[in-house]
Short mmCIF file of C-alpha atoms and ligand atoms in Angstrom, two decimals:
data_model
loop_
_atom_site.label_atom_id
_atom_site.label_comp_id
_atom_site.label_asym_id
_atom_site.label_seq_id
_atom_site.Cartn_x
_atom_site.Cartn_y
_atom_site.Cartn_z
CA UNK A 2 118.63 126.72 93.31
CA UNK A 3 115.04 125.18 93.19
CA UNK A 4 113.69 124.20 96.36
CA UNK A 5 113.75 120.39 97.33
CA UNK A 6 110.10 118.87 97.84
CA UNK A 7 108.70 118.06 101.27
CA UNK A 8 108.72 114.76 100.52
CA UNK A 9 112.41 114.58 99.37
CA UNK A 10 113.91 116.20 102.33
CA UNK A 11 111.91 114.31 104.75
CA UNK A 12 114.83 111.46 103.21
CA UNK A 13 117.09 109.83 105.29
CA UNK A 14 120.93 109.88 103.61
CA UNK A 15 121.12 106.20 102.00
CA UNK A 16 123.46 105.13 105.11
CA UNK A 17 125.98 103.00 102.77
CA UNK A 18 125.87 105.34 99.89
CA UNK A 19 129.69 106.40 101.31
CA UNK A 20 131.43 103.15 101.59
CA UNK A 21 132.75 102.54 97.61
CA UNK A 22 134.05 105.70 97.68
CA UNK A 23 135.84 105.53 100.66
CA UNK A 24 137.21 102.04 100.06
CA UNK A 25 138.58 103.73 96.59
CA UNK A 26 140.51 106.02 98.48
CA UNK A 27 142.03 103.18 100.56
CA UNK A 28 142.49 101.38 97.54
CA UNK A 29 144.46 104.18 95.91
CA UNK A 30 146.37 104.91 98.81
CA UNK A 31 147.90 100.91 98.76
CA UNK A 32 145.74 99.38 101.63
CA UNK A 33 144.98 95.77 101.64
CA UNK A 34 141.30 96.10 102.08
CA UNK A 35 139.24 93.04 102.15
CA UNK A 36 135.98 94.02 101.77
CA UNK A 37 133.22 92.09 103.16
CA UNK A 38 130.24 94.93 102.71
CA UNK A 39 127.82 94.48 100.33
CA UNK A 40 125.69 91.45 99.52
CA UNK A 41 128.04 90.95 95.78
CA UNK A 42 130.23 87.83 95.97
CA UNK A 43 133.67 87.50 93.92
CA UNK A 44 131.92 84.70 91.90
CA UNK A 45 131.18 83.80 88.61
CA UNK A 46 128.17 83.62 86.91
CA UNK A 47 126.89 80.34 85.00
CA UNK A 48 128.81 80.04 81.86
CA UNK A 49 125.93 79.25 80.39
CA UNK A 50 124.39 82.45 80.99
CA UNK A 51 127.21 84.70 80.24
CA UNK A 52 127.20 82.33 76.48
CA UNK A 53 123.26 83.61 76.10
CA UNK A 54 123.95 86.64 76.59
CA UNK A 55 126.96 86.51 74.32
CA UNK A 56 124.56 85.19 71.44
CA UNK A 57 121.39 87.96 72.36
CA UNK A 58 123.63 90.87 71.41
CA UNK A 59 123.73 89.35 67.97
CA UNK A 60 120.36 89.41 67.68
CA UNK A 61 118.68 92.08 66.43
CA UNK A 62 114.84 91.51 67.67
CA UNK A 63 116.38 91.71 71.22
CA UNK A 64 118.11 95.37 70.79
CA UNK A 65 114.68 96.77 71.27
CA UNK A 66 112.59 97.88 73.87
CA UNK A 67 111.34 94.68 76.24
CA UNK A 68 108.72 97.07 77.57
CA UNK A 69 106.72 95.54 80.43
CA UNK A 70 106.19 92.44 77.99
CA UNK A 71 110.07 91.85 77.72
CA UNK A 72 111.41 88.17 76.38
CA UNK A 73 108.42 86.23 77.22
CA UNK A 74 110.94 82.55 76.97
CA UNK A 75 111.79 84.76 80.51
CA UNK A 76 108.43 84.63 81.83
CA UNK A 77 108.08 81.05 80.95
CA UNK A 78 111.18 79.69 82.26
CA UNK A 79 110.54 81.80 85.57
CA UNK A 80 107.23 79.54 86.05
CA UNK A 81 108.51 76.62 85.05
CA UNK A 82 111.07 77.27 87.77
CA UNK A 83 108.57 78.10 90.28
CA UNK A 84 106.87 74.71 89.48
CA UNK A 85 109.81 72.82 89.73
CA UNK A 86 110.93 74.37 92.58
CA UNK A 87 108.07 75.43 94.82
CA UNK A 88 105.26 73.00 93.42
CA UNK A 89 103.26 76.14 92.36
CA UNK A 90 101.95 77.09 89.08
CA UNK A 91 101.49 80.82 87.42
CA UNK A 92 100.43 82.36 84.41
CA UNK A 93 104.05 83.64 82.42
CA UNK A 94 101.68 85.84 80.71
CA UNK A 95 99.54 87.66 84.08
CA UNK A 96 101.31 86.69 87.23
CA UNK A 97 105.16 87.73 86.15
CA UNK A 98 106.86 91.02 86.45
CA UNK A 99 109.64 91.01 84.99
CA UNK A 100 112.05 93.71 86.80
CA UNK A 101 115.41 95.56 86.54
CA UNK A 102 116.63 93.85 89.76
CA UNK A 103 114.25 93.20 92.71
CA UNK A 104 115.00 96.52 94.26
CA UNK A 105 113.27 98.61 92.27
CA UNK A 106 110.22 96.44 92.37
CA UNK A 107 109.95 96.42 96.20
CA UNK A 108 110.17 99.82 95.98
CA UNK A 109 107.74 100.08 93.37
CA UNK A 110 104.78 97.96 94.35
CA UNK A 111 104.26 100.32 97.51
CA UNK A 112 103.15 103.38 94.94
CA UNK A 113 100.02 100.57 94.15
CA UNK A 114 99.06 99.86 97.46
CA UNK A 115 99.93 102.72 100.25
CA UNK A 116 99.39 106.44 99.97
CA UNK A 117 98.70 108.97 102.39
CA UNK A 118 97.72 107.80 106.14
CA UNK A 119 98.27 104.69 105.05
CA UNK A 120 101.02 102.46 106.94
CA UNK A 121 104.37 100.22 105.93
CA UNK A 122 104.97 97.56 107.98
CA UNK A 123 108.65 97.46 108.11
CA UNK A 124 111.37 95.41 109.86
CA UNK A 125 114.19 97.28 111.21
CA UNK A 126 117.24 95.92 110.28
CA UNK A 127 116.17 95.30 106.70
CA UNK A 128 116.80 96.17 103.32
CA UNK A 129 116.65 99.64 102.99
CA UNK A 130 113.93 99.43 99.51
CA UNK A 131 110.97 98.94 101.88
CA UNK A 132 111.23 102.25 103.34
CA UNK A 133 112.87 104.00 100.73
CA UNK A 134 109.14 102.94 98.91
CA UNK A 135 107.29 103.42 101.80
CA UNK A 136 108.44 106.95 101.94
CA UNK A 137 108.24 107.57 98.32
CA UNK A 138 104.39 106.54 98.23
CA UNK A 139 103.62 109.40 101.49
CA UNK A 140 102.98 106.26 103.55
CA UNK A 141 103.36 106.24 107.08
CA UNK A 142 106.40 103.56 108.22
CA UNK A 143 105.85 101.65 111.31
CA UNK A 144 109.07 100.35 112.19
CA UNK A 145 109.26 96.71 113.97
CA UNK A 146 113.39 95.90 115.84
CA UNK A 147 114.09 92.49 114.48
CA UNK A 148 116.14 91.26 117.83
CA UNK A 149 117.09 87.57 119.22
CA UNK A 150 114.07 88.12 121.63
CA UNK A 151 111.84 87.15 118.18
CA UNK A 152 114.51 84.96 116.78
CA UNK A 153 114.41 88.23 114.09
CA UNK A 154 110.76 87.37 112.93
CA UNK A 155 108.06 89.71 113.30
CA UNK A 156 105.73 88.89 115.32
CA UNK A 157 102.57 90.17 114.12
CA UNK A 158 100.77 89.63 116.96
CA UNK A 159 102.50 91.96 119.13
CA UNK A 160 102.11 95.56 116.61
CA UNK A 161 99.10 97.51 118.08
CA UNK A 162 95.50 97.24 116.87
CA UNK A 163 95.66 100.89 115.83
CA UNK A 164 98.82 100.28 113.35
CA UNK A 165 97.46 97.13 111.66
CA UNK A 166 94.31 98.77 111.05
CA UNK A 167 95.48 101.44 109.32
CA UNK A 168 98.20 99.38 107.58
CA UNK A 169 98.08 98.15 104.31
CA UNK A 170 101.77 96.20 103.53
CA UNK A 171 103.60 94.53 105.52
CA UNK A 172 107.45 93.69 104.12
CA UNK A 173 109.15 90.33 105.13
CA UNK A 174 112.56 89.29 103.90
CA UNK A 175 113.11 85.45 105.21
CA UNK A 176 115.92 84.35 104.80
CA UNK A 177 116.32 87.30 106.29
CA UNK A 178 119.30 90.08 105.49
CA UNK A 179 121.06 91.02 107.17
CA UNK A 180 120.25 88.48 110.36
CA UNK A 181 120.52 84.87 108.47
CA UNK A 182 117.30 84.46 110.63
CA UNK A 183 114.67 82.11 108.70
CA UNK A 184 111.22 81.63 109.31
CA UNK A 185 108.94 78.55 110.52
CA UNK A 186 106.42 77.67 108.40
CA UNK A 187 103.74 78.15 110.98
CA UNK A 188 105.04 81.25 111.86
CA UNK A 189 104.32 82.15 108.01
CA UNK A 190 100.86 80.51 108.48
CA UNK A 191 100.06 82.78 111.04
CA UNK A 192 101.32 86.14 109.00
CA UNK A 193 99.15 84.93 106.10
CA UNK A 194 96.26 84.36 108.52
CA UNK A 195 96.81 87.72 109.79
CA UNK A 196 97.13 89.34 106.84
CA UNK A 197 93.78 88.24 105.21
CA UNK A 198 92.14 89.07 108.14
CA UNK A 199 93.35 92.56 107.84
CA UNK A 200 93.54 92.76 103.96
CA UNK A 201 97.16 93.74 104.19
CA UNK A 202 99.41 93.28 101.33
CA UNK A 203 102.36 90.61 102.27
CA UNK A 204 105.63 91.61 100.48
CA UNK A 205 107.88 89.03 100.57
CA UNK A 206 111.01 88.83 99.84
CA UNK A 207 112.70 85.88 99.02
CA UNK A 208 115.95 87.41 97.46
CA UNK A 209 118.06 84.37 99.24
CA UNK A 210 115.13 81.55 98.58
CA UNK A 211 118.49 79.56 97.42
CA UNK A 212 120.86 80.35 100.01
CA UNK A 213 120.13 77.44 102.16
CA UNK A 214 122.57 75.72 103.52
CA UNK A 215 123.17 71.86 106.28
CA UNK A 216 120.17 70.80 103.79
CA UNK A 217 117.91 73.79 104.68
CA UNK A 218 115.36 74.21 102.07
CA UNK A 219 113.57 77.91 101.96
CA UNK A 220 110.29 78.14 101.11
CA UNK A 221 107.77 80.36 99.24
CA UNK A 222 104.99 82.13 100.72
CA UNK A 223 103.11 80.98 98.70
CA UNK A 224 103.55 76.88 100.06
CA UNK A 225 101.41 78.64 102.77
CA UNK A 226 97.46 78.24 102.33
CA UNK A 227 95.75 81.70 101.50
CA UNK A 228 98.98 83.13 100.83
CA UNK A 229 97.93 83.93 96.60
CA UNK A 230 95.29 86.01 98.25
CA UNK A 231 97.46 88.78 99.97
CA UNK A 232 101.17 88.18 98.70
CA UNK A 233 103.64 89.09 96.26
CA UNK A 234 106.93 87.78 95.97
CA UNK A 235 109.82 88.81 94.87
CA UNK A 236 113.03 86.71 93.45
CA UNK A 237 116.55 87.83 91.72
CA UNK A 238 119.27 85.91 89.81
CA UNK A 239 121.34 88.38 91.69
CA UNK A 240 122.86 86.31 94.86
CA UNK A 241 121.51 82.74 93.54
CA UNK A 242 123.99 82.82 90.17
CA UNK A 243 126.17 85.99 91.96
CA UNK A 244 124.45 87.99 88.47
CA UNK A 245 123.94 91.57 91.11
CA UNK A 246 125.33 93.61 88.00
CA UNK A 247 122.75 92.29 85.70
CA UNK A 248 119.80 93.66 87.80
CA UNK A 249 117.33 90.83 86.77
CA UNK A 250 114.58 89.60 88.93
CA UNK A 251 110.91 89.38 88.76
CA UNK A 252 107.67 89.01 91.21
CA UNK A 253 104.81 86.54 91.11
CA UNK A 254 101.42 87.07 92.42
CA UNK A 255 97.54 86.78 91.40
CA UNK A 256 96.88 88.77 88.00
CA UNK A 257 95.23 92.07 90.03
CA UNK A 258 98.49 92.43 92.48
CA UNK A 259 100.97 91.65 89.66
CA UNK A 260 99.26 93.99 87.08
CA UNK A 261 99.28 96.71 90.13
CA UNK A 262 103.18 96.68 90.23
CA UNK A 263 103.25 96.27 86.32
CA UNK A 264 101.15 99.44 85.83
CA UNK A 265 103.31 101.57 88.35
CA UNK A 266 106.48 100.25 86.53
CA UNK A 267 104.90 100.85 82.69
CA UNK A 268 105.47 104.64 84.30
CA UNK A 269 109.07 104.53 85.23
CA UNK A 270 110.61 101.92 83.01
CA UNK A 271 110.42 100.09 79.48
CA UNK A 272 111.73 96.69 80.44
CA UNK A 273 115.20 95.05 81.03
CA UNK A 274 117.40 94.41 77.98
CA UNK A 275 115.87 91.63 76.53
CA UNK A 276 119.42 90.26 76.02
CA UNK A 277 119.70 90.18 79.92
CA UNK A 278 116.29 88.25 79.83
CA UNK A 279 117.68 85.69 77.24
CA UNK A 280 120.54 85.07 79.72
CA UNK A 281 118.02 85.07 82.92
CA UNK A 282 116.36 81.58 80.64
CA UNK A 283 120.04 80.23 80.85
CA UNK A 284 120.73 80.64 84.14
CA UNK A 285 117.36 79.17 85.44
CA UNK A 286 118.33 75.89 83.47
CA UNK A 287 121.21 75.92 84.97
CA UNK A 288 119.67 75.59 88.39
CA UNK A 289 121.02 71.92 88.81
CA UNK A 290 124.33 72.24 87.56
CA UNK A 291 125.19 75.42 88.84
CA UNK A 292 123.18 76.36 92.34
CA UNK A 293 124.63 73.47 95.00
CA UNK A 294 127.75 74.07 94.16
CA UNK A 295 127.70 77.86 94.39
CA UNK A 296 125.65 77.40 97.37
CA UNK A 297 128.43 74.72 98.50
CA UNK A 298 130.85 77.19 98.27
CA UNK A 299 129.28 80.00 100.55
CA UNK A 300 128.43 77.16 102.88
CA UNK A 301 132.34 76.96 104.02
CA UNK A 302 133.10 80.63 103.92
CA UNK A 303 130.00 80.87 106.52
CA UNK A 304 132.19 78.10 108.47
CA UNK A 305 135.32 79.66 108.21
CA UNK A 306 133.38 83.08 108.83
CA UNK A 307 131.84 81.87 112.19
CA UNK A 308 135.41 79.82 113.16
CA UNK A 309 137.21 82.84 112.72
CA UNK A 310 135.25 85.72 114.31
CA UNK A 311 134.43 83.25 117.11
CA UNK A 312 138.28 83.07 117.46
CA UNK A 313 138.87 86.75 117.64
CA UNK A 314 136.44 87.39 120.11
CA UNK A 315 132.98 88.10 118.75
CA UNK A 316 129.83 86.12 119.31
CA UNK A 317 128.80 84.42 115.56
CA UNK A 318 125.49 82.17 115.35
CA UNK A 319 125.99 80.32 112.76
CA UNK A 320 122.91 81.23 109.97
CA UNK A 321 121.14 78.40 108.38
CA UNK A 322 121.05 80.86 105.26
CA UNK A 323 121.55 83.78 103.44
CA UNK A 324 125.69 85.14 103.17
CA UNK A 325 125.99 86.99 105.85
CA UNK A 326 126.67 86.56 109.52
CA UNK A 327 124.70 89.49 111.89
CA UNK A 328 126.94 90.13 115.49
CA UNK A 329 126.74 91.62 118.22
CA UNK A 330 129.10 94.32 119.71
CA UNK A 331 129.76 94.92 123.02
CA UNK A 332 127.64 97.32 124.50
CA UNK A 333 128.94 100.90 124.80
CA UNK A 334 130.52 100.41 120.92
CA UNK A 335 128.46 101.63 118.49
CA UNK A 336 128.32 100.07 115.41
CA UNK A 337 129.22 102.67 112.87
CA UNK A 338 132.26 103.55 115.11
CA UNK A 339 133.33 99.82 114.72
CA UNK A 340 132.43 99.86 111.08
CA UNK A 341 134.70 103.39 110.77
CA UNK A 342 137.72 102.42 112.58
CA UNK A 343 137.62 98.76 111.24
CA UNK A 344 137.94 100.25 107.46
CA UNK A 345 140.16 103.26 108.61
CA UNK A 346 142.49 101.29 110.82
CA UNK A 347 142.54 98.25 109.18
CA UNK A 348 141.53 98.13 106.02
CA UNK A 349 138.15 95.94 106.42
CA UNK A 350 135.08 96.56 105.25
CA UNK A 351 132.04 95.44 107.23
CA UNK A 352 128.24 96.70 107.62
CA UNK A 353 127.41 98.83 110.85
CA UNK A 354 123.82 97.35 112.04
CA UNK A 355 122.53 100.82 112.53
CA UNK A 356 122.94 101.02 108.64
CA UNK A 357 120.11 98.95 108.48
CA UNK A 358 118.08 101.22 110.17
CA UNK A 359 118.13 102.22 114.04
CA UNK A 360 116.65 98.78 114.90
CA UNK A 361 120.34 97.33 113.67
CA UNK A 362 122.23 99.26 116.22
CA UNK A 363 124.50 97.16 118.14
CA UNK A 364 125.23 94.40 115.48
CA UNK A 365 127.69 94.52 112.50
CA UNK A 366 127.20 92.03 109.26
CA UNK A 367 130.25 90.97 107.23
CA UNK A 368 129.20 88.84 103.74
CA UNK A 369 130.99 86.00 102.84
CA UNK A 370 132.29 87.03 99.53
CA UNK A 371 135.51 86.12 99.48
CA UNK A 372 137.66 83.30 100.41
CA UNK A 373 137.98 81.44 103.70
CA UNK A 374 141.37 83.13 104.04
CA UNK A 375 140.68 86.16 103.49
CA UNK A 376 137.76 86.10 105.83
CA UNK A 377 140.03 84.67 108.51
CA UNK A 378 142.57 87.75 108.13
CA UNK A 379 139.76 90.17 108.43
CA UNK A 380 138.36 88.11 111.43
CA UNK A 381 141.83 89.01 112.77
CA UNK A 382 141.98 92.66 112.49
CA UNK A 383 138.59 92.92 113.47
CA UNK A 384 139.81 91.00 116.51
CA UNK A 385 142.48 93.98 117.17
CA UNK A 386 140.40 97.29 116.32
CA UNK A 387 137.91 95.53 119.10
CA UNK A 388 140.10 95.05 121.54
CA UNK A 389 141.25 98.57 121.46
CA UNK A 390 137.93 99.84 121.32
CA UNK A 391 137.08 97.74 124.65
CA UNK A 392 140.24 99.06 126.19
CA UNK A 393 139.44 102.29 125.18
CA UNK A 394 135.98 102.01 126.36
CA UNK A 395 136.99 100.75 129.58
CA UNK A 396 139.31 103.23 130.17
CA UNK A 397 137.18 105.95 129.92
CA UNK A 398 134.85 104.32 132.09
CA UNK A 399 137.39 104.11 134.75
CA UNK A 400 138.32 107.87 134.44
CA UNK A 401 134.56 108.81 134.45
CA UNK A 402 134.41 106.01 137.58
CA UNK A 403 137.39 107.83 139.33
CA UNK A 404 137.17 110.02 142.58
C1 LIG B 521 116.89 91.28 101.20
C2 LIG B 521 117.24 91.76 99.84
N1 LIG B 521 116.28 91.96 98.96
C3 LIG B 521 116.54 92.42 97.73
C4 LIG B 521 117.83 92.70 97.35
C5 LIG B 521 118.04 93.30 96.00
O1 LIG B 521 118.50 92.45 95.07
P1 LIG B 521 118.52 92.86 93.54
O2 LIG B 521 119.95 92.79 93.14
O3 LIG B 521 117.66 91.84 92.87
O4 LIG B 521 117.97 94.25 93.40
C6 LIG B 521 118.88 92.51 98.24
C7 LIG B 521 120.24 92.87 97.86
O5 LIG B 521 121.14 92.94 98.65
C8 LIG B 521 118.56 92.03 99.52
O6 LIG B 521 119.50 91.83 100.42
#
C-alpha cells in the first residue's frame, strides 16, 4: 500500500460523511426517518430552470467544455443580478467565477492566498470547506467558537495581535450556518476596516444572502465601504432555488482576487456543464416569481420548527435567516450522543454541533426541509430520546452522588 502524505493524514474524518449511509440502512430496515440533516430541502426548482436546461441538452455548442470561460449569458445575468439586487456593478467578463457549487471555490481560493506559516481565520461551528482549504493549502487554522456571548459573530477585535499578523484570510458565513446568526452592518464595517488594515483576505460567504425572512434583507459585503479591496464573495443557486444537485455558484471580486481563484481552478477543473449554466440564467430571472415564495415557505417551517421543539422541551431562538435552527443541549449530553440515539432510537436525523467543528459542541441544528408536520413529529421524538437522556444523566449522577 503506498504511504498516505503528511498532509493527508494530518485530515480530520469529514464528521457527516456517515449519516446517508446510515439513514439507508434505516431506510431499508422500514423506519420512518424524517430527516432533517443536511442543508437540501424537499423543494422544487424553478420550472423555468429545469425548461432551460431541458432545451441546453439539445444544443450542441453547450455539450462542450465551459472551461473557466463557461456560458458567458451566465456571467452576465449573475451581474445583472448583483446590480439589481445589491446596487453593485462587476465586470461578467473579470470579476465572475463561475464554479461547480460554492464549495469547491471556498476551498479553492485558499491555495491563492495562504501557504505555509500562513494563518485561516476560521469560525468554529462553520462550514466545514474553510478548513478543509485551509488545510489543503499547509496553512495554519486559527479556530474562533462562534457562541451567544458574540451573538455568533466574530469579533475581530478580540483574536491576538500575533494571529492577525500572521494571518492572511479570514472566512465569514453571515447568515450564518449553522447558527441563523446575521450580522450588523457596522459590525461588517469594522471587519472590513480591520481587514485592510491587516491586508487580510475577507471570504465571505453569502450562501443564504436570500434566506431572509419577517422582512430581513441580507446584505453583501460588498454594501460595506472598502470592502472590493479585501473581499470575495461567494453565492449558489443551491438553497435560494433548492438547485444543491446542480452544484452551480460563482464568486465576485476585483479582477486580481477573482483571476487568483480562476487560475487555481483552470488546474483542477474545466468548467460546469454549460447546460447547467444556461439553466443558472433561468433561474436568476426567475428571482421575482420564484424566491418570496420559496423563501415564504421556509419562513413557516422555521415557525412550526421553533413552536414545536419549544414544546418538547428544547430552547429554539427563532433565526432571522438561513434554514436551520442551532440549540442547545443540556449540559452533560453531548451532541453526537443526541444526534446517535435520536437517528438510532427514533428514526430522526439531526446535526450534532460538534460536527461543525469542536466550537459546535453542545448545540444540535435540524433544517427545515420538510413540512411543518413532519417537523412537529420529529420535534416529538426528539422530545422523548431527551428526556431519557436527562433521566439517564441524572441517574448516574445520583449513583456517582451516592454514599
Ligand atoms: C455556509 C455554506 N456555504 C456554502 C455551502 C455550499 O453550497 P454549494 O451547494 O453551493 O456548494 C453551504 C452548503 O450547505 C453552506 O451551508
Amino acid at each position: 500500500m503506498p504511504t498516505f502524505s503528511t498532509r493527508f493524514s494530518s485530515f480530520p474524518a469529514y464528521p457527516l460523511a456517515h449519516i446517508p449511509a446510515r439513514k439507508r440502512a434505516l431506510l431499508e430496515a422500514g423506519v420512518d426517518v424524517i430527516d432533517l440533516g443536511a442543508g437540501d430541502a424537499d423543494l422544487a426548482p424553478p420550472p423555468a430552470a429545469v425548461a432551460a436546461l431541458q432545451r441546453a441538452a439539445e444544443q450542441p455548442a453547450l455539450q462542450r467544455y465551459g472551461f473557466g470561460l463557461g456560458h458567458v449569458p451566465f456571467r452576465e445575468a449573475i451581474t445583472a443580478w448583483m446590480h439589481t439586487r445589491f446596487g453593485q456593478r462587476f465586470d461578467p467578463m473579470t470579476e465572475v467565477v463561475p464554479l461547480l457549487g460554492s464549495k469547491e471555490g471556498l476551498a479553492h481560493v485558499a491555495f491563492a492566498f495562504v501557504g505555509p506559516g500562513d494563518v485561516g481565520i476560521i469560525p468554529e461551528p462553520a462550514y466545514q470547506a474553510y478548513l478543509g482549504g485551509t488545510l489543503l493549502s499547509d496553512a495554519t487554522p486559527y479556530i474562533y467558537a462562534l457562541r451567544p456571548r458574540t451573538n455568533f459573530l466574530v469579533d475581530v477585535d478580540e483574536i491576538p495581535d500575533e494571529v492577525m499578523r500572521r494571518a492572511r484570510v479570514l472566512y465569514l458565513n453571515y447568515p450564518n450556518n449553522p447558527t441563523g446568526a446575521i450580522a450588523p452592518l457596522d459590525y461588517l464595517q469594522r471587519v472590513v476596516q480591520v481587514c485592510h488594515e491587516r491586508d487580510i483576505l475577507l471570504v465571505y460567504d453569502n450562501a443564504y444572502s436570500e434566506m431572509g425572512f419577517d422582512g430581513y434583507v441580507p446584505p453583501s459585503i460588498f454594501e460595506i465601504d472598502g470592502a472590493r479591496d479585501i473581499a470575495i464573495e461567494f453565492h449558489s443557486l443551491s438553497k435560494t432555488y433548492n438547485m444543491t444537485g446542480w452544484r452551480c455558484a460563482w464568486a465576485v471580486a476585483k479582477p486580481e482576487i477573482a483571476g487568483a481563484l480562476a487560475k487555481v481552478k483552470s488546474f483542477t477543473d474545466t468548467g460546469q456543464y454549460m447546460g447547467i449554466q444556461a439553466a443558472g440564467v433561468a433561474a436568476l430571472a426567475s428571482w421575482a416569481d420564484f424566491v418570496p415564495t420559496n423563501v415564504a415557505i421556509f419562513q413557516q417551517r422555521r415557525d412550526a420548527a421553533v413552536a414545536a421543539f419549544r414544546a418538547n422541551g428544547f430552547s429554539a431562538t427563532t433565526p432571522q435567516a438561513t434554514m436551520y435552527l442551532w440549540m442547545p443541549l443540556p449540559s452533560g449530553i453531548a451532541s453526537k450522543d443526541f444526534a446517535d440515539r435520536l437517528r438510532e432510537e427514533a428514526g430522526v436525523i439531526v446535526l450534532p454541533g460538534s460536527g461543525f467543528g469542536e466550537g459546535g459542541e453542545g448545540f444540535f441544528r435540524i433544517s427545515f426541509i420538510q413540512s411543518p408536520e413532519r417537523i412537529a413529529q420529529a420535534a416529538r421524538r426528539a422530545g422523548d430520546v431527551l428526556r431519557t437522556m436527562t433521566a439517564e444523566r441524572d441517574g448516574a449522577s445520583a449513583l456517582i452522588g451516592a454514599p
